[in-house]
Amino acid sequence: MSSDEDGGPADDETFHPLGEQWQDGLEEALEETDYDAELGMEMAKDAMRVTEGELSEAEFYDRYHDDVVEEFGEDDRPMADEIEADRAEGRLENTLSALGMGEDSRRGVMKKMGGAGAVGFGAWTTANADGDGPDESLAAQDEEADEPDDTNGHGTQWGMALDLEYCDACLACVTACAAEHNWEQGANWMYVLDYEDDTTSDEFVNRLIRPCQHCTDAPCEKVCPTTARHTRDEDGLVLTDYDVCIGCRYCQVACPYGVNYFQWDEPDVGEDELDEDHVYDARDRPVDSRGPRGVMEKCTFCATRQDGTMGDEMVGTTACEDACPPEVIQFGNMNDPNSDAQRYIDNVAKNRTLVQIDRDLPSPEDVEEALEDEDDLEADDVVDAVEDFDEDLLTVILAISILEERGEPEGPESSSLAEQEAATIELAELLEEQGLDVEGEDLLVDLDLADEPEEDEEFDGPSETLAQEQLEEFGGTPHSRFKLLEDIGTDPNIVNLGNEPGPDAEQIEGPVAYDDVGQTDNRKDVLDDGTVGPDGPSF
């Protein structure tokens, strides 16, 4: 067993961000398993130290390697291959140096080999000794090295923007997630809670939406001894391979957010009732829907949707996003500025406005019909002629048009915000075609979308600044923008827009009870006595 002499966890130390009560409960749960509870607690503590930059991954790997092998018979933590490969590369470089190769020559060999870990120094020397030569294999490695990098950070990174101030806590996201993934009662992959906090504004209800954060640097992955918990290179999703998971529950302790669930019994929904296309991802690994007995499970960001196995039209969507009436869940590629998530984050006021007016926009056909007999249109003519059209709606339509930002996502994903913006701009263009002078001084000044020119000055046209102010007045701006527990270095891929809870926030009853929608809030007793800040059990 590893000691705490090098900064490991002391027996009486509370290290978990969710507080002592939460940590004690996790330790009790580990003690009910067949695995070393003390090892799991120590590894969880140090995994968080790794994300915080206090401990290197190599130090973490070495500190627990012998214990992991003793407990599990192997050490298949995801970091193992990379660390061993780096060390093998270092040994190779030292060998080449001893053979008299200069720095440039060593770099050339290392580049061709793709690092010693790619083929192993022994394999490379054996090929030479046999007289086969390395040319063919090295050429193949050169071709692989020239392929474009499509790994996380350079390609797709799925994530979410959550507008907490406009969430109405209807729990539609919770029920939709449960229906799509068939998880057990109380295993809330998606969770919504209300809280009170003296440090935040009373203008909006204080609320949190809590799915898995799909951290870029996930502590849960670092402690998994079997590679069951892993991050997909192609899109950054943090998933669990149900075939490999042994149910040690170390990931549950190492997760700072409390989003992992253990499948205690045989699931209510049998395996024969599951759609294989909604279980196996593109790599043929079972990672979606509810897990079998004895494994860990959590929110998957609807991984099989993202792989296209549920249909191309489902790529870039999640069940919770589809079900959300106020559209406060925006899912998308965080590396693509045209995705729903990034569009929403980049201009919250504009996209709140788009969402709110979407159902109120008249169809182009209705507008044409209403204005067909009108000449030299003024704003009042449009308001009077088109049903349910008022000056506020006209103002924000023109404001969105002034701030026009067209563009489609770079990958095959849904982008409802781009579609809503395009429809709004097209309506502004239609009004212009029908005779409304949308760039005229009188109209724009009257709607506070342009500055009235001073005497003897020319009209400057529409003002982007005033257009943005109109959208902010209509949709509002969030009080803060934050990632949960961002200071511990996990780099979560969910951006929250709204009030950020303080350390003394306390959960309160929401407008809709979980029982009312056929779900179970099985953490309620703990949460009533806890907080939603970093110093107590919050999720």
Coordinates of C-alpha atoms in Angstrom, one line a residue:
M1 CA 0.0 0.0 0.0
S2 CA 1.3 3.4 -0.9
S3 CA 2.1 5.7 2.0
D4 CA 1.3 9.4 2.3
E5 CA 4.9 10.5 3.0
D6 CA 5.1 12.1 -0.5
G7 CA 2.0 14.1 -0.2
G8 CA -0.6 11.3 -0.5
P9 CA -3.9 11.5 1.4
A10 CA -3.9 11.3 5.2
D11 CA -6.5 9.1 6.8
D12 CA -8.4 12.0 8.3
E13 CA -8.1 14.4 5.4
T14 CA -11.1 15.6 3.4
F15 CA -10.0 15.9 -0.2
H16 CA -13.2 15.5 -2.2
P17 CA -14.6 18.8 -3.6
L18 CA -18.1 17.6 -2.6
G19 CA -17.2 17.5 1.1
E20 CA -16.6 15.2 4.0
Q21 CA -20.1 13.6 4.1
W22 CA -19.9 12.8 0.4
Q23 CA -16.4 11.4 0.8
D24 CA -17.3 9.3 3.8
G25 CA -20.2 7.8 1.9
L26 CA -18.0 6.9 -1.1
E27 CA -15.5 5.2 1.2
E28 CA -18.3 3.2 2.8
A29 CA -19.4 2.2 -0.7
L30 CA -15.9 1.1 -1.6
E31 CA -15.7 -1.0 1.5
E32 CA -18.7 -3.0 0.3
T33 CA -16.8 -4.1 -2.8
D34 CA -14.2 -6.9 -3.2
Y35 CA -11.5 -4.3 -3.9
D36 CA -9.1 -2.3 -1.8
A37 CA -11.0 0.7 -0.5
E38 CA -8.0 2.5 0.9
L39 CA -6.2 2.2 -2.4
G40 CA -9.2 3.6 -4.2
M41 CA -9.4 6.6 -1.9
E42 CA -5.7 7.3 -2.2
M43 CA -5.7 7.1 -5.9
A44 CA -8.8 9.4 -6.2
K45 CA -7.1 12.0 -4.0
D46 CA -3.9 11.9 -6.1
A47 CA -5.8 11.8 -9.4
M48 CA -7.3 15.2 -8.5
R49 CA -3.8 16.4 -7.6
V50 CA -2.7 15.5 -11.1
T51 CA -5.4 17.6 -12.7
E52 CA -4.5 20.5 -10.3
G53 CA -0.9 20.2 -11.5
E54 CA 0.5 19.2 -8.1
L55 CA 1.5 15.7 -9.3
S56 CA 2.7 14.6 -12.7
E57 CA 1.0 11.7 -14.4
A58 CA 4.3 9.8 -14.4
E59 CA 4.6 10.2 -10.6
F60 CA 1.0 9.2 -10.2
Y61 CA 1.6 6.1 -12.4
D62 CA 4.7 5.0 -10.5
R63 CA 3.2 5.7 -7.1
Y64 CA 0.4 3.2 -7.6
H65 CA 1.7 0.8 -10.2
D66 CA 2.8 -2.0 -7.9
D67 CA -0.4 -1.7 -5.8
V68 CA -2.6 -1.7 -8.9
V69 CA -0.8 -4.8 -10.2
E70 CA -1.1 -6.5 -6.8
E71 CA -4.8 -5.7 -6.5
F72 CA -6.0 -6.2 -10.0
G73 CA -3.3 -8.4 -11.6
E74 CA -2.4 -5.8 -14.2
D75 CA -2.1 -2.0 -14.6
D76 CA -4.1 -1.0 -17.6
R77 CA -4.6 2.6 -16.7
P78 CA -4.9 4.7 -19.9
M79 CA -1.8 6.7 -19.0
A80 CA 0.4 3.5 -18.8
D81 CA 1.0 3.1 -22.5
E82 CA 2.0 6.7 -23.1
I83 CA 4.3 6.8 -20.1
E84 CA 6.0 3.5 -20.9
A85 CA 6.3 4.6 -24.6
D86 CA 7.9 7.9 -23.5
R87 CA 10.3 6.0 -21.4
A88 CA 11.1 3.5 -24.1
E89 CA 11.7 6.5 -26.4
G90 CA 14.1 7.9 -23.9
R91 CA 16.0 4.7 -23.7
L92 CA 16.2 4.5 -27.5
E93 CA 17.6 8.0 -27.7
N94 CA 20.2 7.2 -25.1
T95 CA 21.2 4.1 -27.1
L96 CA 21.5 6.0 -30.3
S97 CA 23.6 8.6 -28.6
A98 CA 25.9 5.8 -27.2
L99 CA 26.2 4.5 -30.8
G100 CA 27.7 7.9 -31.8
M101 CA 24.8 9.4 -33.6
G102 CA 24.5 13.2 -33.5
E103 CA 21.4 15.1 -32.4
D104 CA 20.1 15.6 -35.9
S105 CA 20.6 11.9 -36.8
R106 CA 18.8 10.8 -33.6
R107 CA 15.9 13.1 -34.4
G108 CA 15.6 11.7 -37.9
V109 CA 15.5 8.1 -36.6
M110 CA 13.0 9.0 -33.9
K111 CA 10.8 10.8 -36.4
K112 CA 10.8 7.9 -38.8
M113 CA 10.0 5.4 -36.0
G114 CA 7.2 7.6 -34.7
G115 CA 8.8 7.2 -31.2
A116 CA 10.1 4.0 -29.7
G117 CA 6.8 3.1 -28.2
A118 CA 5.3 2.7 -31.7
V119 CA 7.3 -0.3 -32.7
G120 CA 9.7 -1.0 -29.8
F121 CA 13.4 -0.8 -30.0
G122 CA 13.8 -4.5 -30.1
A123 CA 11.5 -4.9 -33.1
W124 CA 13.5 -2.2 -35.0
T125 CA 16.9 -3.8 -34.3
T126 CA 15.6 -7.3 -35.1
A127 CA 14.5 -6.2 -38.5
N128 CA 18.0 -4.9 -39.2
A129 CA 19.7 -8.0 -37.8
D130 CA 17.6 -10.2 -40.0
G131 CA 18.7 -8.3 -43.1
D132 CA 15.1 -7.2 -43.9
G133 CA 15.9 -3.6 -43.3
P134 CA 13.5 -1.0 -41.9
D135 CA 12.7 0.8 -45.1
E136 CA 9.2 -0.6 -45.8
S137 CA 8.0 -0.3 -42.2
L138 CA 9.5 3.2 -41.7
A139 CA 7.9 4.4 -44.9
A140 CA 4.5 3.2 -43.7
Q141 CA 5.1 5.0 -40.4
D142 CA 6.0 8.2 -42.4
E143 CA 2.7 8.0 -44.2
E144 CA 0.9 7.6 -40.9
A145 CA 2.7 10.6 -39.5
D146 CA 1.6 12.7 -42.4
E147 CA -2.0 12.0 -41.9
P148 CA -4.0 14.9 -40.5
D149 CA -4.4 15.0 -36.7
D150 CA -8.1 14.5 -35.8
T151 CA -7.6 14.0 -32.1
N152 CA -9.4 15.8 -29.3
G153 CA -8.5 19.5 -29.4
H154 CA -7.9 19.5 -33.2
G155 CA -11.1 18.0 -34.4
T156 CA -14.4 17.5 -32.5
Q157 CA -14.9 18.1 -28.8
W158 CA -18.5 17.6 -27.8
G159 CA -19.8 19.8 -25.0
M160 CA -22.7 21.9 -23.9
A161 CA -23.8 25.5 -23.0
L162 CA -26.4 25.5 -20.3
D163 CA -28.5 28.6 -19.7
L164 CA -29.3 28.3 -16.1
E165 CA -31.3 31.6 -15.9
Y166 CA -33.9 30.4 -18.4
C167 CA -34.2 26.8 -17.2
D168 CA -37.7 26.2 -15.8
A169 CA -36.8 23.0 -14.0
C170 CA -39.6 21.1 -15.8
L171 CA -37.4 18.0 -15.7
A172 CA -38.2 17.1 -19.3
C173 CA -34.4 16.6 -19.8
V174 CA -34.3 14.1 -17.0
T175 CA -37.3 12.0 -18.3
A176 CA -36.0 12.1 -21.9
C177 CA -32.6 10.9 -20.8
A178 CA -34.1 8.1 -18.7
A179 CA -36.4 7.1 -21.6
E180 CA -33.5 7.0 -24.2
H181 CA -30.9 5.3 -22.0
N182 CA -33.1 3.1 -19.7
W183 CA -31.2 3.9 -16.5
E184 CA -32.6 2.8 -13.2
Q185 CA -34.7 5.0 -10.9
G186 CA -32.5 7.5 -9.1
A187 CA -29.5 6.9 -11.4
N188 CA -29.9 10.4 -12.7
W189 CA -27.5 10.8 -15.6
M190 CA -29.2 14.2 -16.0
Y191 CA -30.0 16.1 -12.8
V192 CA -31.5 19.5 -12.1
L193 CA -31.5 21.3 -8.7
D194 CA -32.6 24.6 -7.2
Y195 CA -30.6 26.3 -4.5
E196 CA -30.5 29.4 -2.2
D197 CA -27.4 31.5 -2.0
D198 CA -27.0 34.9 -0.4
T199 CA -24.2 35.8 -2.7
T200 CA -26.2 35.5 -5.9
S201 CA -28.9 37.6 -7.5
D202 CA -32.6 37.2 -6.7
E203 CA -33.6 38.3 -10.2
F204 CA -33.4 34.7 -11.5
V205 CA -34.1 31.4 -9.8
N206 CA -30.8 29.9 -8.7
R207 CA -30.5 26.6 -10.6
L208 CA -27.9 24.0 -11.7
I209 CA -28.2 21.4 -14.5
R210 CA -25.7 18.6 -13.9
P211 CA -24.9 16.0 -16.5
C212 CA -21.4 14.4 -16.7
Q213 CA -18.9 17.2 -17.6
H214 CA -16.9 15.0 -20.0
C215 CA -13.7 16.5 -18.7
T216 CA -10.7 17.0 -21.0
D217 CA -8.5 15.8 -18.1
A218 CA -10.8 13.4 -16.3
P219 CA -9.7 12.1 -12.9
C220 CA -12.1 9.2 -13.2
E221 CA -10.1 7.8 -16.1
K222 CA -6.8 8.1 -14.3
V223 CA -7.9 5.6 -11.6
C224 CA -9.5 3.0 -13.8
P225 CA -7.3 -0.1 -13.7
T226 CA -8.9 -1.8 -16.7
T227 CA -9.3 0.9 -19.4
A228 CA -13.0 0.6 -19.0
R229 CA -13.3 4.4 -18.3
H230 CA -11.7 6.1 -21.3
T231 CA -11.7 9.2 -23.4
R232 CA -12.5 8.8 -27.1
D233 CA -9.7 10.4 -29.2
E234 CA -12.0 11.4 -32.0
D235 CA -14.5 13.5 -30.0
G236 CA -13.4 13.8 -26.4
L237 CA -16.3 11.8 -24.9
V238 CA -15.5 10.2 -21.6
L239 CA -17.2 6.7 -21.7
T240 CA -17.3 3.4 -19.9
D241 CA -16.7 0.1 -21.7
Y242 CA -19.3 -2.2 -20.0
D243 CA -17.5 -5.3 -21.2
V244 CA -14.3 -4.2 -19.5
C245 CA -15.6 -2.6 -16.3
I246 CA -15.1 -4.7 -13.1
G247 CA -17.2 -2.4 -10.9
C248 CA -14.4 -1.4 -8.5
R249 CA -16.0 2.0 -8.3
Y250 CA -12.7 3.9 -8.1
C251 CA -14.0 6.2 -10.8
Q252 CA -17.0 7.1 -8.6
V253 CA -14.6 8.4 -5.9
A254 CA -12.3 10.2 -8.3
C255 CA -15.1 12.1 -10.0
P256 CA -15.4 15.7 -8.5
Y257 CA -19.0 16.1 -9.7
G258 CA -20.8 13.0 -8.4
V259 CA -22.1 11.8 -11.7
N260 CA -21.2 8.1 -11.6
Y261 CA -23.7 5.3 -10.7
F262 CA -23.2 1.6 -9.9
Q263 CA -25.6 -0.9 -11.3
W264 CA -26.4 -2.9 -8.2
D265 CA -28.9 -5.4 -9.5
E266 CA -30.1 -6.8 -12.8
P267 CA -31.4 -3.9 -14.8
D268 CA -35.2 -3.3 -15.1
V269 CA -34.8 -3.2 -18.8
G270 CA -33.4 -6.5 -20.1
E271 CA -30.6 -6.8 -22.6
D272 CA -33.0 -8.2 -25.2
E273 CA -35.0 -5.0 -25.0
L274 CA -32.1 -2.8 -25.9
D275 CA -31.3 -1.6 -29.4
E276 CA -27.8 -2.7 -30.2
D277 CA -27.4 0.5 -32.3
H278 CA -27.9 2.4 -29.1
V279 CA -25.4 0.3 -27.1
Y280 CA -22.3 -0.2 -29.2
D281 CA -20.4 2.7 -30.5
A282 CA -18.5 3.0 -33.8
R283 CA -15.6 1.0 -32.4
D284 CA -18.0 -1.8 -31.4
R285 CA -17.6 -1.1 -27.7
P286 CA -20.7 -1.2 -25.4
V287 CA -20.7 2.3 -24.0
D288 CA -24.3 3.6 -24.3
S289 CA -27.7 2.9 -22.7
R290 CA -27.9 1.5 -19.2
G291 CA -25.1 -0.7 -18.0
P292 CA -25.3 -4.4 -17.0
R293 CA -25.2 -5.5 -13.4
G294 CA -22.0 -4.8 -11.5
V295 CA -20.6 -2.0 -13.7
M296 CA -20.4 1.8 -13.5
E297 CA -22.5 4.1 -15.8
K298 CA -23.1 7.8 -16.3
C299 CA -24.2 10.3 -18.9
T300 CA -22.6 9.5 -22.3
F301 CA -23.6 12.7 -24.3
C302 CA -25.6 10.1 -26.4
A303 CA -22.5 8.6 -27.9
T304 CA -24.3 6.4 -30.4
R305 CA -26.1 9.5 -31.8
Q306 CA -22.7 11.2 -32.3
D307 CA -21.5 8.1 -34.2
G308 CA -24.4 8.3 -36.6
T309 CA -25.8 4.8 -35.7
M310 CA -29.1 6.5 -34.7
G311 CA -29.2 8.3 -38.0
D312 CA -27.2 11.1 -39.6
E313 CA -29.8 13.6 -38.5
M314 CA -29.1 12.8 -34.8
V315 CA -25.4 13.7 -35.0
G316 CA -24.8 16.8 -32.9
T317 CA -27.9 16.2 -30.7
T318 CA -28.7 14.7 -27.3
A319 CA -32.0 13.5 -25.9
C320 CA -31.9 16.1 -23.2
E321 CA -31.4 18.9 -25.7
D322 CA -34.2 17.7 -27.9
A323 CA -36.6 17.5 -25.0
C324 CA -35.9 21.0 -23.4
P325 CA -38.9 23.3 -24.0
P326 CA -37.0 26.6 -23.3
E327 CA -34.0 25.4 -25.3
V328 CA -31.5 26.2 -22.6
I329 CA -29.4 23.0 -23.4
Q330 CA -27.2 23.7 -26.4
F331 CA -25.0 20.8 -27.5
G332 CA -22.3 20.9 -30.0
N333 CA -18.6 20.8 -31.0
M334 CA -16.8 23.2 -28.7
N335 CA -14.1 23.5 -31.3
D336 CA -16.5 24.8 -33.9
P337 CA -17.6 28.4 -33.7
N338 CA -20.7 27.6 -35.7
S339 CA -22.0 24.8 -33.4
D340 CA -25.0 25.5 -31.3
A341 CA -23.0 25.5 -28.1
Q342 CA -20.4 28.0 -29.2
R343 CA -22.9 30.2 -30.9
Y344 CA -24.9 30.5 -27.7
I345 CA -21.8 31.2 -25.6
D346 CA -20.4 33.8 -28.0
N347 CA -23.5 36.0 -27.9
V348 CA -26.0 34.8 -25.2
A349 CA -28.4 37.8 -25.7
K350 CA -28.7 37.3 -29.4
N351 CA -29.3 33.5 -29.1
R352 CA -31.7 33.9 -26.2
T353 CA -33.6 36.2 -28.5
L354 CA -33.6 33.8 -31.4
V355 CA -34.9 31.0 -29.2
Q356 CA -37.7 33.2 -27.7
I357 CA -38.9 34.7 -31.0
D358 CA -38.7 31.4 -33.0
R359 CA -42.2 30.4 -32.3
D360 CA -43.6 33.9 -32.8
L361 CA -42.1 34.5 -36.3
P362 CA -44.8 34.6 -38.9
S363 CA -44.2 32.5 -42.0
P364 CA -42.9 34.3 -45.1
E365 CA -46.1 33.4 -46.9
D366 CA -48.2 35.1 -44.2
V367 CA -46.0 38.2 -44.4
E368 CA -46.3 38.5 -48.1
E369 CA -50.0 38.0 -48.1
A370 CA -50.5 40.6 -45.3
L371 CA -48.3 43.2 -47.1
E372 CA -49.3 42.6 -50.7
D373 CA -51.5 45.7 -50.9
E374 CA -49.1 48.0 -48.9
D375 CA -46.9 50.6 -50.5
D376 CA -44.0 52.6 -49.0
L377 CA -44.0 50.6 -45.8
E378 CA -43.4 52.1 -42.4
A379 CA -43.0 50.2 -39.2
D380 CA -46.6 50.9 -38.1
D381 CA -47.8 49.4 -41.4
V382 CA -46.0 46.1 -40.7
V383 CA -47.2 46.0 -37.1
D384 CA -50.8 46.7 -38.1
A385 CA -50.9 44.4 -41.1
V386 CA -49.1 41.3 -39.8
E387 CA -50.8 39.3 -37.1
D388 CA -48.9 39.0 -33.8
F389 CA -46.2 41.4 -35.0
D390 CA -45.2 44.3 -32.7
E391 CA -42.5 46.9 -32.7
D392 CA -40.3 44.9 -30.3
L393 CA -40.4 41.9 -32.6
L394 CA -39.5 44.1 -35.6
T395 CA -36.7 45.7 -33.6
V396 CA -35.0 42.4 -32.7
I397 CA -35.4 41.0 -36.2
L398 CA -33.6 44.0 -37.6
A399 CA -31.0 43.9 -34.8
I400 CA -30.2 40.3 -35.6
S401 CA -30.0 41.2 -39.3
I402 CA -27.6 44.0 -38.5
L403 CA -25.4 41.5 -36.6
E404 CA -25.7 38.9 -39.3
E405 CA -23.5 35.9 -38.8
R406 CA -24.2 33.2 -41.2
G407 CA -22.3 29.9 -41.2
E408 CA -22.7 26.2 -41.0
P409 CA -21.0 23.8 -38.6
E410 CA -17.8 22.4 -39.9
G411 CA -18.8 18.8 -39.3
P412 CA -22.1 16.8 -39.8
E413 CA -24.0 18.1 -36.8
S414 CA -27.3 19.8 -36.1
S415 CA -27.3 23.6 -35.7
S416 CA -30.7 24.8 -34.9
L417 CA -29.4 28.3 -33.9
A418 CA -27.9 28.8 -37.3
E419 CA -31.2 27.8 -38.9
Q420 CA -33.1 30.1 -36.6
E421 CA -30.8 33.0 -37.4
A422 CA -31.0 32.3 -41.1
A423 CA -34.8 32.3 -40.9
T424 CA -34.9 35.6 -39.0
I425 CA -32.5 37.3 -41.5
E426 CA -34.6 36.0 -44.4
L427 CA -37.7 37.6 -42.8
A428 CA -35.8 40.9 -42.6
E429 CA -34.9 40.6 -46.2
L430 CA -38.5 39.9 -47.1
L431 CA -39.7 43.0 -45.3
E432 CA -37.2 45.0 -47.4
E433 CA -38.4 43.4 -50.6
Q434 CA -42.0 44.3 -49.6
G435 CA -41.0 48.0 -49.3
L436 CA -39.7 48.5 -45.8
D437 CA -36.6 50.7 -45.8
V438 CA -34.7 48.5 -43.3
E439 CA -31.5 50.7 -43.7
G440 CA -33.3 54.0 -43.6
E441 CA -32.5 56.7 -41.1
D442 CA -36.0 57.3 -39.9
L443 CA -36.8 53.7 -39.2
L444 CA -33.5 52.8 -37.6
V445 CA -33.3 55.9 -35.4
D446 CA -36.9 55.4 -34.3
L447 CA -36.2 51.8 -33.3
D448 CA -32.9 52.8 -31.5
L449 CA -30.8 50.8 -34.0
A450 CA -28.9 53.8 -35.2
D451 CA -27.6 57.1 -33.8
E452 CA -29.4 60.3 -35.0
P453 CA -26.8 62.4 -36.9
E454 CA -25.7 65.7 -35.6
E455 CA -26.6 68.8 -37.7
D456 CA -24.6 68.9 -40.9
E457 CA -23.4 65.3 -40.4
E458 CA -24.3 62.3 -42.6
F459 CA -26.2 59.4 -41.4
D460 CA -23.8 56.5 -40.5
G461 CA -26.3 53.7 -41.0
P462 CA -27.2 50.9 -38.6
S463 CA -25.2 50.6 -35.4
E464 CA -24.0 47.2 -34.3
T465 CA -23.5 48.5 -30.8
L466 CA -27.1 49.7 -30.5
A467 CA -28.3 46.5 -32.2
Q468 CA -26.5 44.4 -29.5
E469 CA -28.0 46.6 -26.8
Q470 CA -31.5 46.0 -28.1
L471 CA -30.9 42.3 -28.0
E472 CA -29.5 42.5 -24.5
E473 CA -32.5 44.4 -23.3
F474 CA -34.8 41.8 -24.9
G475 CA -33.0 38.6 -23.9
G476 CA -30.8 39.7 -21.0
T477 CA -27.3 38.8 -20.3
P478 CA -26.2 36.1 -17.8
H479 CA -24.8 37.2 -14.5
S480 CA -21.8 34.9 -14.9
R481 CA -20.2 32.4 -17.1
F482 CA -18.5 29.5 -15.4
K483 CA -17.4 25.8 -15.5
L484 CA -18.1 23.8 -12.4
L485 CA -15.0 23.3 -10.2
E486 CA -12.9 24.7 -13.0
D487 CA -10.1 25.5 -10.5
I488 CA -9.2 21.9 -10.0
G489 CA -8.0 21.6 -13.5
T490 CA -10.3 19.0 -15.0
D491 CA -11.2 21.3 -17.9
P492 CA -14.9 20.4 -18.1
N493 CA -16.6 20.7 -21.4
I494 CA -19.8 22.3 -20.1
V495 CA -20.2 26.1 -19.9
N496 CA -22.8 27.4 -17.4
L497 CA -24.5 30.7 -18.0
G498 CA -26.1 32.2 -14.9
N499 CA -25.6 32.6 -11.2
E500 CA -22.5 30.8 -9.9
P501 CA -23.2 29.1 -6.5
G502 CA -21.1 30.2 -3.6
P503 CA -19.8 27.9 -0.9
D504 CA -22.8 28.3 1.4
A505 CA -25.5 27.6 -1.1
E506 CA -28.2 25.1 0.0
Q507 CA -30.6 23.1 -2.2
I508 CA -34.3 23.8 -2.0
E509 CA -37.4 22.3 -3.5
G510 CA -37.7 22.9 -7.3
P511 CA -41.0 23.7 -9.0
V512 CA -41.4 20.1 -10.2
A513 CA -40.7 17.2 -7.9
Y514 CA -39.0 14.1 -9.3
D515 CA -41.8 12.0 -8.1
D516 CA -44.2 14.0 -10.2
V517 CA -42.5 12.9 -13.4
G518 CA -42.0 9.3 -12.4
Q519 CA -38.4 9.7 -11.4
T520 CA -36.6 9.5 -8.1
D521 CA -34.3 12.0 -6.4
N522 CA -32.5 9.4 -4.2
R523 CA -29.9 11.9 -3.0
K524 CA -32.4 14.3 -1.5
D525 CA -31.6 13.4 2.2
V526 CA -27.9 14.1 1.7
L527 CA -28.5 17.2 -0.3
D528 CA -30.9 18.8 2.2
D529 CA -28.1 18.9 4.7
G530 CA -25.4 19.8 2.2
T531 CA -24.5 22.6 -0.1
V532 CA -23.9 23.1 -3.8
G533 CA -20.5 24.8 -3.4
P534 CA -17.1 23.3 -3.4
D535 CA -17.1 22.7 0.3
G536 CA -20.0 20.3 0.6
P537 CA -22.0 17.5 -1.1
S538 CA -23.5 19.4 -4.0
F539 CA -24.7 17.2 -6.7

